[in-house]
Coordinates of N, CA and C in Angstrom, one line a residue:
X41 N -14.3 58.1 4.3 CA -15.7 58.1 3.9 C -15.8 57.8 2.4
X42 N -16.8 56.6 2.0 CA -16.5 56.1 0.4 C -17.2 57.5 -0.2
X43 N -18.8 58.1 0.1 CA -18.9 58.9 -0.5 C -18.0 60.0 -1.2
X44 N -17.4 60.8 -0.1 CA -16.1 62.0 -1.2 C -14.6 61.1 -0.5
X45 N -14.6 60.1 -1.4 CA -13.4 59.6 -1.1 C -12.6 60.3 -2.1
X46 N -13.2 61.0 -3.2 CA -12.2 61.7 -4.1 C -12.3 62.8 -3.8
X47 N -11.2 64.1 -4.2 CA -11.2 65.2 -3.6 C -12.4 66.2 -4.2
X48 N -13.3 66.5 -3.3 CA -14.5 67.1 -3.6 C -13.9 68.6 -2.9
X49 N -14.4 69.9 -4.3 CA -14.5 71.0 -3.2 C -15.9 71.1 -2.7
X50 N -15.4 71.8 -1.6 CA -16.0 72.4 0.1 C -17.6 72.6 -0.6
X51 N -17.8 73.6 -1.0 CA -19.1 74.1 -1.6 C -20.1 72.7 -2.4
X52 N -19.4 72.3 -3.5 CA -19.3 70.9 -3.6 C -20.3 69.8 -3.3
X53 N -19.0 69.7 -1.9 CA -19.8 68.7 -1.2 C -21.1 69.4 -0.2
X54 N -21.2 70.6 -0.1 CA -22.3 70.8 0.9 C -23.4 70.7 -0.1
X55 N -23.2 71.1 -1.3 CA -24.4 70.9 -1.9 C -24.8 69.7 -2.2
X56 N -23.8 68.3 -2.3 CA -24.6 67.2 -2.3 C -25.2 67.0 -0.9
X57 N -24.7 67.4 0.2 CA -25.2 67.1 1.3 C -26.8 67.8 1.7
X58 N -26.6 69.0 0.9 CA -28.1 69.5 0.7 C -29.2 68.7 -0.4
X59 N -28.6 68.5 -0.9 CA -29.6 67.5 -1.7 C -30.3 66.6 -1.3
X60 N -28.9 65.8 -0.7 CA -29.6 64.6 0.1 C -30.7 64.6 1.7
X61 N -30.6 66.0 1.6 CA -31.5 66.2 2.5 C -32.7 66.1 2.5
X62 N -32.9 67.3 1.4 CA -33.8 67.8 0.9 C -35.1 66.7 0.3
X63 N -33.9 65.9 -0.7 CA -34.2 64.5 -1.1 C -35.7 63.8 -0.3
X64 N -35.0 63.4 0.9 CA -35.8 62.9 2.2 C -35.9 63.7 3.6
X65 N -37.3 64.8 3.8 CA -37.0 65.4 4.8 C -37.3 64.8 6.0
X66 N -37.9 63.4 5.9 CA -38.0 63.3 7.3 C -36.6 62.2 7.9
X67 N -35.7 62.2 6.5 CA -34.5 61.3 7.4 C -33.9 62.8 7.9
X68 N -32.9 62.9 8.7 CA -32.9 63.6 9.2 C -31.2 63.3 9.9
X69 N -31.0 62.2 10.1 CA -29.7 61.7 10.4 C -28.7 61.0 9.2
X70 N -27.6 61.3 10.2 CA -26.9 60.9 8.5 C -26.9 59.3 8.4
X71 N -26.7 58.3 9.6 CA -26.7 57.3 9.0 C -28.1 56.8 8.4
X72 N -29.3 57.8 8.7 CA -30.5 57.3 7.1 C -30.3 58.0 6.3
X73 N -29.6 58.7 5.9 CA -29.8 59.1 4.7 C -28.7 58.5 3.5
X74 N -27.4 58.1 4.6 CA -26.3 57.3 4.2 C -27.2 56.0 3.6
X75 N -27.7 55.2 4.5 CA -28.1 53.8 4.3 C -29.3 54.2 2.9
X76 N -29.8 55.5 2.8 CA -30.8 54.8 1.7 C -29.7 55.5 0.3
X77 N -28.7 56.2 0.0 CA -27.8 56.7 -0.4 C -27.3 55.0 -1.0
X78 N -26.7 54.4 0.0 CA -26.0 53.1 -0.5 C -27.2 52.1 -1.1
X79 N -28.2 52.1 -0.5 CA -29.2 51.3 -0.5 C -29.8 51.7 -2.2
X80 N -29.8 52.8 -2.8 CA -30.6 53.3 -4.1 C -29.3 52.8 -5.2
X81 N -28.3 53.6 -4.9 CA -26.8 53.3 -5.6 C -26.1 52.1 -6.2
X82 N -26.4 51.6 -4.9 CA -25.6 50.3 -5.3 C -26.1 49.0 -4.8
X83 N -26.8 48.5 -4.0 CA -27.6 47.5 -3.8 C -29.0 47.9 -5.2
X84 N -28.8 46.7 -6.4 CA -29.9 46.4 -7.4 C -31.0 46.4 -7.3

């Protein structure tokens, strides 16, 4: 997975995963929140 392709601790990564939730409550699955994750980041 590119996101914690480097070694993230546990706690860590839930809290980015909380973020990104939080972020956008009505995505709700991971591949939307993935796609707008890639989509903000790294598509200009």
């Amino acid at each position: 997975m590119l996101l914690f392709a480097n070694p993230i601790k546990k706690k860590q990564r839930q809290r980015i995963l909380q973020n990104l939730r939080k972020s956008d409550k009505l995505c709700r699955t991971f591949a939307c929140w993935l796609r707008r994750y890639v989509g903000q980041n790294i598509i200009p």
